[in-house]
């Protein structure tokens, strides 16, 4: 068969398949589920995504999870234990003792390090063996053995109630990225840690962060069967602007290391709301104020939610990060600090596997119920069907979403752009996002890069025609990103002043043009 004929037959077969997809009651023609995308979704040691992810810092648990017994964790398919020893040092070690494989989750936390329950060997937080209990008279042999073994260990540090770890080669350790100095920009604001388990592959959880369009349906009253409220929909906090389908613009930034997702919404006939989300490779995102009603002018509002999507294994992950709370960002006083923590969040209870019939204030970790292994086995499964949230939408895409079955629209572009940036970074065809280049960029920024994340409400009347309104939305969404790019070499208050001045000038320029 000739190459031309072969190509013709393959294209004809594809065309016939596309037609069959449109046949009424044609499920038979679409019942074959292809495999997932292993290059982006699989995270174990030696996998393409797993090796890339290991070159970055990730939160692995909350500080409150470190008690008087070791905390068993699974991160990127590796079984680990995390603990704080008597000296205050944090250890993150391979769970299985290098001697005979007993799990250190049953070990005793010592003044320095941890001892294995099986034979009492003690390991320091860097993996060094501190003591081997050989019999009296055999100390020399015990010392030789002690020096011949080392427990697998990763460097860990603590920030604002979260424990972070670097799980890559020690000689490639990057600077810890303190975005904008300390992750919060307004005086009086506080970083409140939380961790939410997700029964799904890490990438579809991260995709949800880049999908800024879904709020108009998933979080709206009209999507709730019989209007059975889950208790914290956007309707109830008054942020109806989030239910307006946004006009989205997606712009790769920082040399392909991240993505600015700029969405323009008309909050009322006199105000235009431009919300810019910032996605950062490989699994980090910064989110502007989630309760913005858009009815009052606001320029350069900043971080309200900061989170990482951390793989547990190929079919489970964590959303772990901070809610920024306080008068600097939560200008409407909607946040509830008592609801933010381990397996709980103060908005959209559908974000988590365990919805709460009551609000938890001060609680002990051991008092919380276990995370359900099967989302359909939850006691409140029916309630979840009435009013699904992000958690339900994400996990219902299958344990690992099958990209080959997707049929995207233009408003899905953000997650596809981000996937491409990630794939190219893994392959080395997005060179600025390679681990070494990324680390050097962080060093050049002093470890405190600027974020594009911002919420902006402009005082602008609705367009006189549909065409004018569409043009205005798209122009503003793009111009805000350009202003943020122009400000990227400036730090701190000087940058804030610069951006606000430019945004004010942008509003005045648009008003003048419309009056001309």
PDB file of N, CA and C in Angstrom, residues 140-223:
ATOM      1  N   UNK A 140      32.842  -1.768  68.505  1.00  0.00           N
ATOM      2  CA  UNK A 140      33.617  -1.435  67.302  1.00  0.00           C
ATOM      3  C   UNK A 140      32.898  -1.924  66.042  1.00  0.00           C
ATOM      4  N   UNK A 141      32.394  -3.148  66.106  1.00  0.00           N
ATOM      5  CA  UNK A 141      31.643  -3.669  64.955  1.00  0.00           C
ATOM      6  C   UNK A 141      30.373  -2.867  64.741  1.00  0.00           C
ATOM      7  N   UNK A 142      29.703  -2.479  65.848  1.00  0.00           N
ATOM      8  CA  UNK A 142      28.502  -1.666  65.744  1.00  0.00           C
ATOM      9  C   UNK A 142      28.774  -0.315  65.129  1.00  0.00           C
ATOM     10  N   UNK A 143      29.929   0.269  65.469  1.00  0.00           N
ATOM     11  CA  UNK A 143      30.281   1.566  64.900  1.00  0.00           C
ATOM     12  C   UNK A 143      30.525   1.455  63.401  1.00  0.00           C
ATOM     13  N   UNK A 144      31.196   0.383  62.986  1.00  0.00           N
ATOM     14  CA  UNK A 144      31.407   0.185  61.540  1.00  0.00           C
ATOM     15  C   UNK A 144      30.079   0.039  60.818  1.00  0.00           C
ATOM     16  N   UNK A 145      29.176  -0.730  61.423  1.00  0.00           N
ATOM     17  CA  UNK A 145      27.861  -0.903  60.789  1.00  0.00           C
ATOM     18  C   UNK A 145      27.109   0.420  60.741  1.00  0.00           C
ATOM     19  N   UNK A 146      27.156   1.164  61.832  1.00  0.00           N
ATOM     20  CA  UNK A 146      26.451   2.453  61.883  1.00  0.00           C
ATOM     21  C   UNK A 146      26.902   3.369  60.748  1.00  0.00           C
ATOM     22  N   UNK A 147      28.183   3.370  60.489  1.00  0.00           N
ATOM     23  CA  UNK A 147      28.731   4.249  59.440  1.00  0.00           C
ATOM     24  C   UNK A 147      28.460   3.735  58.033  1.00  0.00           C
ATOM     25  N   UNK A 148      27.977   2.485  57.932  1.00  0.00           N
ATOM     26  CA  UNK A 148      27.765   1.892  56.602  1.00  0.00           C
ATOM     27  C   UNK A 148      26.341   2.049  56.090  1.00  0.00           C
ATOM     28  N   UNK A 149      25.425   2.559  56.930  1.00  0.00           N
ATOM     29  CA  UNK A 149      24.032   2.679  56.503  1.00  0.00           C
ATOM     30  C   UNK A 149      23.561   4.120  56.631  1.00  0.00           C
ATOM     31  N   UNK A 150      22.536   4.438  55.907  1.00  0.00           N
ATOM     32  CA  UNK A 150      21.932   5.769  55.984  1.00  0.00           C
ATOM     33  C   UNK A 150      20.478   5.651  55.533  1.00  0.00           C
ATOM     34  N   UNK A 151      19.588   6.210  56.301  1.00  0.00           N
ATOM     35  CA  UNK A 151      18.175   6.193  55.959  1.00  0.00           C
ATOM     36  C   UNK A 151      17.901   7.265  54.900  1.00  0.00           C
ATOM     37  N   UNK A 152      17.072   6.935  53.912  1.00  0.00           N
ATOM     38  CA  UNK A 152      16.696   7.933  52.920  1.00  0.00           C
ATOM     39  C   UNK A 152      16.009   9.113  53.583  1.00  0.00           C
ATOM     40  N   UNK A 153      16.429  10.321  53.256  1.00  0.00           N
ATOM     41  CA  UNK A 153      15.893  11.526  53.903  1.00  0.00           C
ATOM     42  C   UNK A 153      15.791  12.665  52.896  1.00  0.00           C
ATOM     43  N   UNK A 154      14.866  13.557  53.157  1.00  0.00           N
ATOM     44  CA  UNK A 154      14.703  14.760  52.338  1.00  0.00           C
ATOM     45  C   UNK A 154      14.734  15.986  53.240  1.00  0.00           C
ATOM     46  N   UNK A 155      15.270  17.083  52.703  1.00  0.00           N
ATOM     47  CA  UNK A 155      15.311  18.328  53.467  1.00  0.00           C
ATOM     48  C   UNK A 155      13.900  18.875  53.614  1.00  0.00           C
ATOM     49  N   UNK A 156      13.575  19.332  54.822  1.00  0.00           N
ATOM     50  CA  UNK A 156      12.248  19.882  55.097  1.00  0.00           C
ATOM     51  C   UNK A 156      12.390  21.190  55.861  1.00  0.00           C
ATOM     52  N   UNK A 157      11.432  22.074  55.675  1.00  0.00           N
ATOM     53  CA  UNK A 157      11.391  23.328  56.413  1.00  0.00           C
ATOM     54  C   UNK A 157       9.943  23.716  56.656  1.00  0.00           C
ATOM     55  N   UNK A 158       9.743  24.658  57.550  1.00  0.00           N
ATOM     56  CA  UNK A 158       8.401  25.056  57.964  1.00  0.00           C
ATOM     57  C   UNK A 158       8.136  26.504  57.572  1.00  0.00           C
ATOM     58  N   UNK A 159       6.939  26.776  57.031  1.00  0.00           N
ATOM     59  CA  UNK A 159       6.519  28.121  56.708  1.00  0.00           C
ATOM     60  C   UNK A 159       5.030  28.273  57.016  1.00  0.00           C
ATOM     61  N   UNK A 160       4.690  29.170  57.907  1.00  0.00           N
ATOM     62  CA  UNK A 160       3.297  29.562  58.152  1.00  0.00           C
ATOM     63  C   UNK A 160       2.365  28.356  58.306  1.00  0.00           C
ATOM     64  N   UNK A 161       2.767  27.386  59.114  1.00  0.00           N
ATOM     65  CA  UNK A 161       1.905  26.251  59.409  1.00  0.00           C
ATOM     66  C   UNK A 161       1.934  25.125  58.398  1.00  0.00           C
ATOM     67  N   UNK A 162       2.834  25.194  57.409  1.00  0.00           N
ATOM     68  CA  UNK A 162       2.997  24.115  56.439  1.00  0.00           C
ATOM     69  C   UNK A 162       4.423  23.600  56.487  1.00  0.00           C
ATOM     70  N   UNK A 163       4.594  22.299  56.238  1.00  0.00           N
ATOM     71  CA  UNK A 163       5.904  21.683  56.127  1.00  0.00           C
ATOM     72  C   UNK A 163       6.203  21.472  54.647  1.00  0.00           C
ATOM     73  N   UNK A 164       7.315  22.031  54.188  1.00  0.00           N
ATOM     74  CA  UNK A 164       7.743  21.915  52.795  1.00  0.00           C
ATOM     75  C   UNK A 164       8.931  20.972  52.700  1.00  0.00           C
ATOM     76  N   UNK A 165       9.050  20.314  51.552  1.00  0.00           N
ATOM     77  CA  UNK A 165      10.162  19.390  51.341  1.00  0.00           C
ATOM     78  C   UNK A 165      10.709  19.552  49.940  1.00  0.00           C
ATOM     79  N   UNK A 166      12.005  19.293  49.819  1.00  0.00           N
ATOM     80  CA  UNK A 166      12.647  19.182  48.504  1.00  0.00           C
ATOM     81  C   UNK A 166      13.067  17.729  48.346  1.00  0.00           C
ATOM     82  N   UNK A 167      12.561  17.067  47.295  1.00  0.00           N
ATOM     83  CA  UNK A 167      12.748  15.632  47.127  1.00  0.00           C
ATOM     84  C   UNK A 167      13.591  15.271  45.916  1.00  0.00           C
ATOM     85  N   UNK A 168      14.376  16.241  45.427  1.00  0.00           N
ATOM     86  CA  UNK A 168      15.226  15.995  44.281  1.00  0.00           C
ATOM     87  C   UNK A 168      16.676  15.783  44.675  1.00  0.00           C
ATOM     88  N   UNK A 169      17.593  15.749  43.691  1.00  0.00           N
ATOM     89  CA  UNK A 169      19.020  15.589  43.990  1.00  0.00           C
ATOM     90  C   UNK A 169      19.512  16.741  44.866  1.00  0.00           C
ATOM     91  N   UNK A 170      20.236  16.449  45.952  1.00  0.00           N
ATOM     92  CA  UNK A 170      20.661  17.522  46.864  1.00  0.00           C
ATOM     93  C   UNK A 170      21.464  18.618  46.193  1.00  0.00           C
ATOM     94  N   UNK A 171      22.295  18.259  45.192  1.00  0.00           N
ATOM     95  CA  UNK A 171      23.135  19.270  44.567  1.00  0.00           C
ATOM     96  C   UNK A 171      22.372  20.148  43.571  1.00  0.00           C
ATOM     97  N   UNK A 172      21.071  19.873  43.364  1.00  0.00           N
ATOM     98  CA  UNK A 172      20.250  20.693  42.474  1.00  0.00           C
ATOM     99  C   UNK A 172      19.173  21.468  43.243  1.00  0.00           C
ATOM    100  N   UNK A 173      19.299  21.535  44.559  1.00  0.00           N
ATOM    101  CA  UNK A 173      18.270  22.192  45.371  1.00  0.00           C
ATOM    102  C   UNK A 173      18.088  23.658  44.970  1.00  0.00           C
ATOM    103  N   UNK A 174      16.867  24.056  44.638  1.00  0.00           N
ATOM    104  CA  UNK A 174      16.616  25.451  44.271  1.00  0.00           C
ATOM    105  C   UNK A 174      16.342  26.297  45.510  1.00  0.00           C
ATOM    106  N   UNK A 175      16.383  27.616  45.388  1.00  0.00           N
ATOM    107  CA  UNK A 175      15.960  28.454  46.517  1.00  0.00           C
ATOM    108  C   UNK A 175      14.480  28.221  46.822  1.00  0.00           C
ATOM    109  N   UNK A 176      14.117  28.373  48.092  1.00  0.00           N
ATOM    110  CA  UNK A 176      12.697  28.318  48.421  1.00  0.00           C
ATOM    111  C   UNK A 176      12.047  29.591  47.902  1.00  0.00           C
ATOM    112  N   UNK A 177      10.957  29.482  47.123  1.00  0.00           N
ATOM    113  CA  UNK A 177      10.365  30.672  46.500  1.00  0.00           C
ATOM    114  C   UNK A 177       9.390  31.410  47.416  1.00  0.00           C
ATOM    115  N   UNK A 178       9.867  32.439  48.088  1.00  0.00           N
ATOM    116  CA  UNK A 178       9.008  33.300  48.908  1.00  0.00           C
ATOM    117  C   UNK A 178       8.384  34.359  47.997  1.00  0.00           C
ATOM    118  N   UNK A 179       7.268  34.036  47.392  1.00  0.00           N
ATOM    119  CA  UNK A 179       6.661  34.959  46.428  1.00  0.00           C
ATOM    120  C   UNK A 179       6.357  36.299  47.098  1.00  0.00           C
ATOM    121  N   UNK A 180       6.897  37.343  46.516  1.00  0.00           N
ATOM    122  CA  UNK A 180       6.734  38.731  46.971  1.00  0.00           C
ATOM    123  C   UNK A 180       7.176  38.928  48.428  1.00  0.00           C
ATOM    124  N   UNK A 181       8.084  38.089  48.865  1.00  0.00           N
ATOM    125  CA  UNK A 181       8.674  38.285  50.180  1.00  0.00           C
ATOM    126  C   UNK A 181       8.145  37.368  51.253  1.00  0.00           C
ATOM    127  N   UNK A 182       6.841  37.201  51.337  1.00  0.00           N
ATOM    128  CA  UNK A 182       6.287  36.324  52.386  1.00  0.00           C
ATOM    129  C   UNK A 182       4.895  35.817  52.044  1.00  0.00           C
ATOM    130  N   UNK A 183       4.513  35.865  50.764  1.00  0.00           N
ATOM    131  CA  UNK A 183       3.232  35.347  50.278  1.00  0.00           C
ATOM    132  C   UNK A 183       2.024  36.209  50.670  1.00  0.00           C
ATOM    133  N   UNK A 184       2.215  37.257  51.406  1.00  0.00           N
ATOM    134  CA  UNK A 184       1.105  38.158  51.686  1.00  0.00           C
ATOM    135  C   UNK A 184       1.589  39.584  51.505  1.00  0.00           C
ATOM    136  N   UNK A 185       0.707  40.472  51.046  1.00  0.00           N
ATOM    137  CA  UNK A 185       1.158  41.800  50.652  1.00  0.00           C
ATOM    138  C   UNK A 185       0.487  42.926  51.421  1.00  0.00           C
ATOM    139  N   UNK A 186      -0.583  42.645  52.138  1.00  0.00           N
ATOM    140  CA  UNK A 186      -1.324  43.709  52.829  1.00  0.00           C
ATOM    141  C   UNK A 186      -1.127  43.605  54.333  1.00  0.00           C
ATOM    142  N   UNK A 187      -0.919  44.731  54.976  1.00  0.00           N
ATOM    143  CA  UNK A 187      -0.722  44.757  56.417  1.00  0.00           C
ATOM    144  C   UNK A 187      -1.961  44.224  57.139  1.00  0.00           C
ATOM    145  N   UNK A 188      -1.730  43.376  58.125  1.00  0.00           N
ATOM    146  CA  UNK A 188      -2.835  42.815  58.893  1.00  0.00           C
ATOM    147  C   UNK A 188      -3.364  41.504  58.368  1.00  0.00           C
ATOM    148  N   UNK A 189      -2.951  41.119  57.150  1.00  0.00           N
ATOM    149  CA  UNK A 189      -3.413  39.845  56.596  1.00  0.00           C
ATOM    150  C   UNK A 189      -2.599  38.680  57.170  1.00  0.00           C
ATOM    151  N   UNK A 190      -3.206  37.500  57.153  1.00  0.00           N
ATOM    152  CA  UNK A 190      -2.617  36.315  57.772  1.00  0.00           C
ATOM    153  C   UNK A 190      -2.725  35.134  56.825  1.00  0.00           C
ATOM    154  N   UNK A 191      -1.673  34.314  56.800  1.00  0.00           N
ATOM    155  CA  UNK A 191      -1.688  33.080  56.025  1.00  0.00           C
ATOM    156  C   UNK A 191      -2.214  31.954  56.902  1.00  0.00           C
ATOM    157  N   UNK A 192      -3.388  31.419  56.549  1.00  0.00           N
ATOM    158  CA  UNK A 192      -4.023  30.358  57.328  1.00  0.00           C
ATOM    159  C   UNK A 192      -3.888  29.053  56.537  1.00  0.00           C
ATOM    160  N   UNK A 193      -3.168  28.064  57.072  1.00  0.00           N
ATOM    161  CA  UNK A 193      -2.888  26.845  56.311  1.00  0.00           C
ATOM    162  C   UNK A 193      -4.089  25.910  56.227  1.00  0.00           C
ATOM    163  N   UNK A 194      -4.126  25.154  55.135  1.00  0.00           N
ATOM    164  CA  UNK A 194      -5.151  24.117  54.983  1.00  0.00           C
ATOM    165  C   UNK A 194      -4.622  23.016  54.088  1.00  0.00           C
ATOM    166  N   UNK A 195      -5.255  21.849  54.168  1.00  0.00           N
ATOM    167  CA  UNK A 195      -4.892  20.702  53.343  1.00  0.00           C
ATOM    168  C   UNK A 195      -6.144  19.905  53.041  1.00  0.00           C
ATOM    169  N   UNK A 196      -6.449  19.728  51.765  1.00  0.00           N
ATOM    170  CA  UNK A 196      -7.650  19.001  51.329  1.00  0.00           C
ATOM    171  C   UNK A 196      -7.252  17.842  50.426  1.00  0.00           C
ATOM    172  N   UNK A 197      -7.614  16.629  50.814  1.00  0.00           N
ATOM    173  CA  UNK A 197      -7.292  15.431  50.035  1.00  0.00           C
ATOM    174  C   UNK A 197      -8.195  15.358  48.804  1.00  0.00           C
ATOM    175  N   UNK A 198      -7.634  14.901  47.690  1.00  0.00           N
ATOM    176  CA  UNK A 198      -8.379  14.759  46.440  1.00  0.00           C
ATOM    177  C   UNK A 198      -8.190  13.340  45.902  1.00  0.00           C
ATOM    178  N   UNK A 199      -9.279  12.640  45.674  1.00  0.00           N
ATOM    179  CA  UNK A 199      -9.205  11.279  45.138  1.00  0.00           C
ATOM    180  C   UNK A 199      -9.105  11.324  43.612  1.00  0.00           C
ATOM    181  N   UNK A 200      -8.031  11.912  43.125  1.00  0.00           N
ATOM    182  CA  UNK A 200      -7.846  12.056  41.683  1.00  0.00           C
ATOM    183  C   UNK A 200      -6.393  12.398  41.398  1.00  0.00           C
ATOM    184  N   UNK A 201      -5.994  12.179  40.172  1.00  0.00           N
ATOM    185  CA  UNK A 201      -4.657  12.522  39.726  1.00  0.00           C
ATOM    186  C   UNK A 201      -4.385  14.010  39.894  1.00  0.00           C
ATOM    187  N   UNK A 202      -3.167  14.346  40.199  1.00  0.00           N
ATOM    188  CA  UNK A 202      -2.791  15.723  40.522  1.00  0.00           C
ATOM    189  C   UNK A 202      -3.087  16.699  39.390  1.00  0.00           C
ATOM    190  N   UNK A 203      -2.937  16.252  38.116  1.00  0.00           N
ATOM    191  CA  UNK A 203      -3.023  17.203  37.013  1.00  0.00           C
ATOM    192  C   UNK A 203      -4.435  17.733  36.823  1.00  0.00           C
ATOM    193  N   UNK A 204      -5.456  16.903  37.005  1.00  0.00           N
ATOM    194  CA  UNK A 204      -6.815  17.411  36.827  1.00  0.00           C
ATOM    195  C   UNK A 204      -7.205  18.349  37.966  1.00  0.00           C
ATOM    196  N   UNK A 205      -6.585  18.180  39.140  1.00  0.00           N
ATOM    197  CA  UNK A 205      -6.796  19.139  40.221  1.00  0.00           C
ATOM    198  C   UNK A 205      -6.146  20.466  39.856  1.00  0.00           C
ATOM    199  N   UNK A 206      -4.941  20.392  39.304  1.00  0.00           N
ATOM    200  CA  UNK A 206      -4.258  21.611  38.861  1.00  0.00           C
ATOM    201  C   UNK A 206      -4.990  22.249  37.678  1.00  0.00           C
ATOM    202  N   UNK A 207      -5.526  21.427  36.786  1.00  0.00           N
ATOM    203  CA  UNK A 207      -6.325  21.946  35.665  1.00  0.00           C
ATOM    204  C   UNK A 207      -7.470  22.826  36.169  1.00  0.00           C
ATOM    205  N   UNK A 208      -8.078  22.417  37.264  1.00  0.00           N
ATOM    206  CA  UNK A 208      -9.214  23.165  37.798  1.00  0.00           C
ATOM    207  C   UNK A 208      -8.809  24.584  38.197  1.00  0.00           C
ATOM    208  N   UNK A 209      -7.574  24.751  38.642  1.00  0.00           N
ATOM    209  CA  UNK A 209      -7.100  26.086  38.993  1.00  0.00           C
ATOM    210  C   UNK A 209      -6.990  26.976  37.760  1.00  0.00           C
ATOM    211  N   UNK A 210      -6.617  26.380  36.635  1.00  0.00           N
ATOM    212  CA  UNK A 210      -6.492  27.148  35.390  1.00  0.00           C
ATOM    213  C   UNK A 210      -7.832  27.328  34.693  1.00  0.00           C
ATOM    214  N   UNK A 211      -8.859  26.618  35.149  1.00  0.00           N
ATOM    215  CA  UNK A 211     -10.192  26.716  34.555  1.00  0.00           C
ATOM    216  C   UNK A 211     -10.984  27.796  35.296  1.00  0.00           C
ATOM    217  N   UNK A 212     -10.836  29.028  34.865  1.00  0.00           N
ATOM    218  CA  UNK A 212     -11.493  30.144  35.531  1.00  0.00           C
ATOM    219  C   UNK A 212     -12.934  30.352  35.065  1.00  0.00           C
ATOM    220  N   UNK A 213     -13.400  29.489  34.176  1.00  0.00           N
ATOM    221  CA  UNK A 213     -14.737  29.636  33.617  1.00  0.00           C
ATOM    222  C   UNK A 213     -15.788  28.867  34.412  1.00  0.00           C
ATOM    223  N   UNK A 214     -15.368  27.832  35.117  1.00  0.00           N
ATOM    224  CA  UNK A 214     -16.332  26.904  35.706  1.00  0.00           C
ATOM    225  C   UNK A 214     -17.164  27.516  36.826  1.00  0.00           C
ATOM    226  N   UNK A 215     -16.701  28.628  37.419  1.00  0.00           N
ATOM    227  CA  UNK A 215     -17.460  29.204  38.532  1.00  0.00           C
ATOM    228  C   UNK A 215     -18.865  29.613  38.127  1.00  0.00           C
ATOM    229  N   UNK A 216     -19.026  29.987  36.852  1.00  0.00           N
ATOM    230  CA  UNK A 216     -20.343  30.487  36.417  1.00  0.00           C
ATOM    231  C   UNK A 216     -21.406  29.392  36.422  1.00  0.00           C
ATOM    232  N   UNK A 217     -20.993  28.119  36.437  1.00  0.00           N
ATOM    233  CA  UNK A 217     -21.961  27.017  36.493  1.00  0.00           C
ATOM    234  C   UNK A 217     -21.857  26.253  37.808  1.00  0.00           C
ATOM    235  N   UNK A 218     -20.678  25.719  38.091  1.00  0.00           N
ATOM    236  CA  UNK A 218     -20.517  24.822  39.232  1.00  0.00           C
ATOM    237  C   UNK A 218     -20.856  25.496  40.560  1.00  0.00           C
ATOM    238  N   UNK A 219     -20.588  26.778  40.685  1.00  0.00           N
ATOM    239  CA  UNK A 219     -20.796  27.459  41.959  1.00  0.00           C
ATOM    240  C   UNK A 219     -22.037  28.358  41.955  1.00  0.00           C
ATOM    241  N   UNK A 220     -22.915  28.128  41.019  1.00  0.00           N
ATOM    242  CA  UNK A 220     -24.092  28.986  40.899  1.00  0.00           C
ATOM    243  C   UNK A 220     -25.349  28.294  41.434  1.00  0.00           C
ATOM    244  N   UNK A 221     -26.262  29.097  41.914  1.00  0.00           N
ATOM    245  CA  UNK A 221     -27.538  28.601  42.442  1.00  0.00           C
ATOM    246  C   UNK A 221     -28.290  27.772  41.411  1.00  0.00           C
ATOM    247  N   UNK A 222     -28.221  28.206  40.155  1.00  0.00           N
ATOM    248  CA  UNK A 222     -29.000  27.516  39.120  1.00  0.00           C
ATOM    249  C   UNK A 222     -28.549  26.080  38.884  1.00  0.00           C
ATOM    250  N   UNK A 223     -27.344  25.717  39.357  1.00  0.00           N
ATOM    251  CA  UNK A 223     -26.828  24.375  39.140  1.00  0.00           C
ATOM    252  C   UNK A 223     -27.189  23.421  40.274  1.00  0.00           C
TER     253      UNK A 223
END
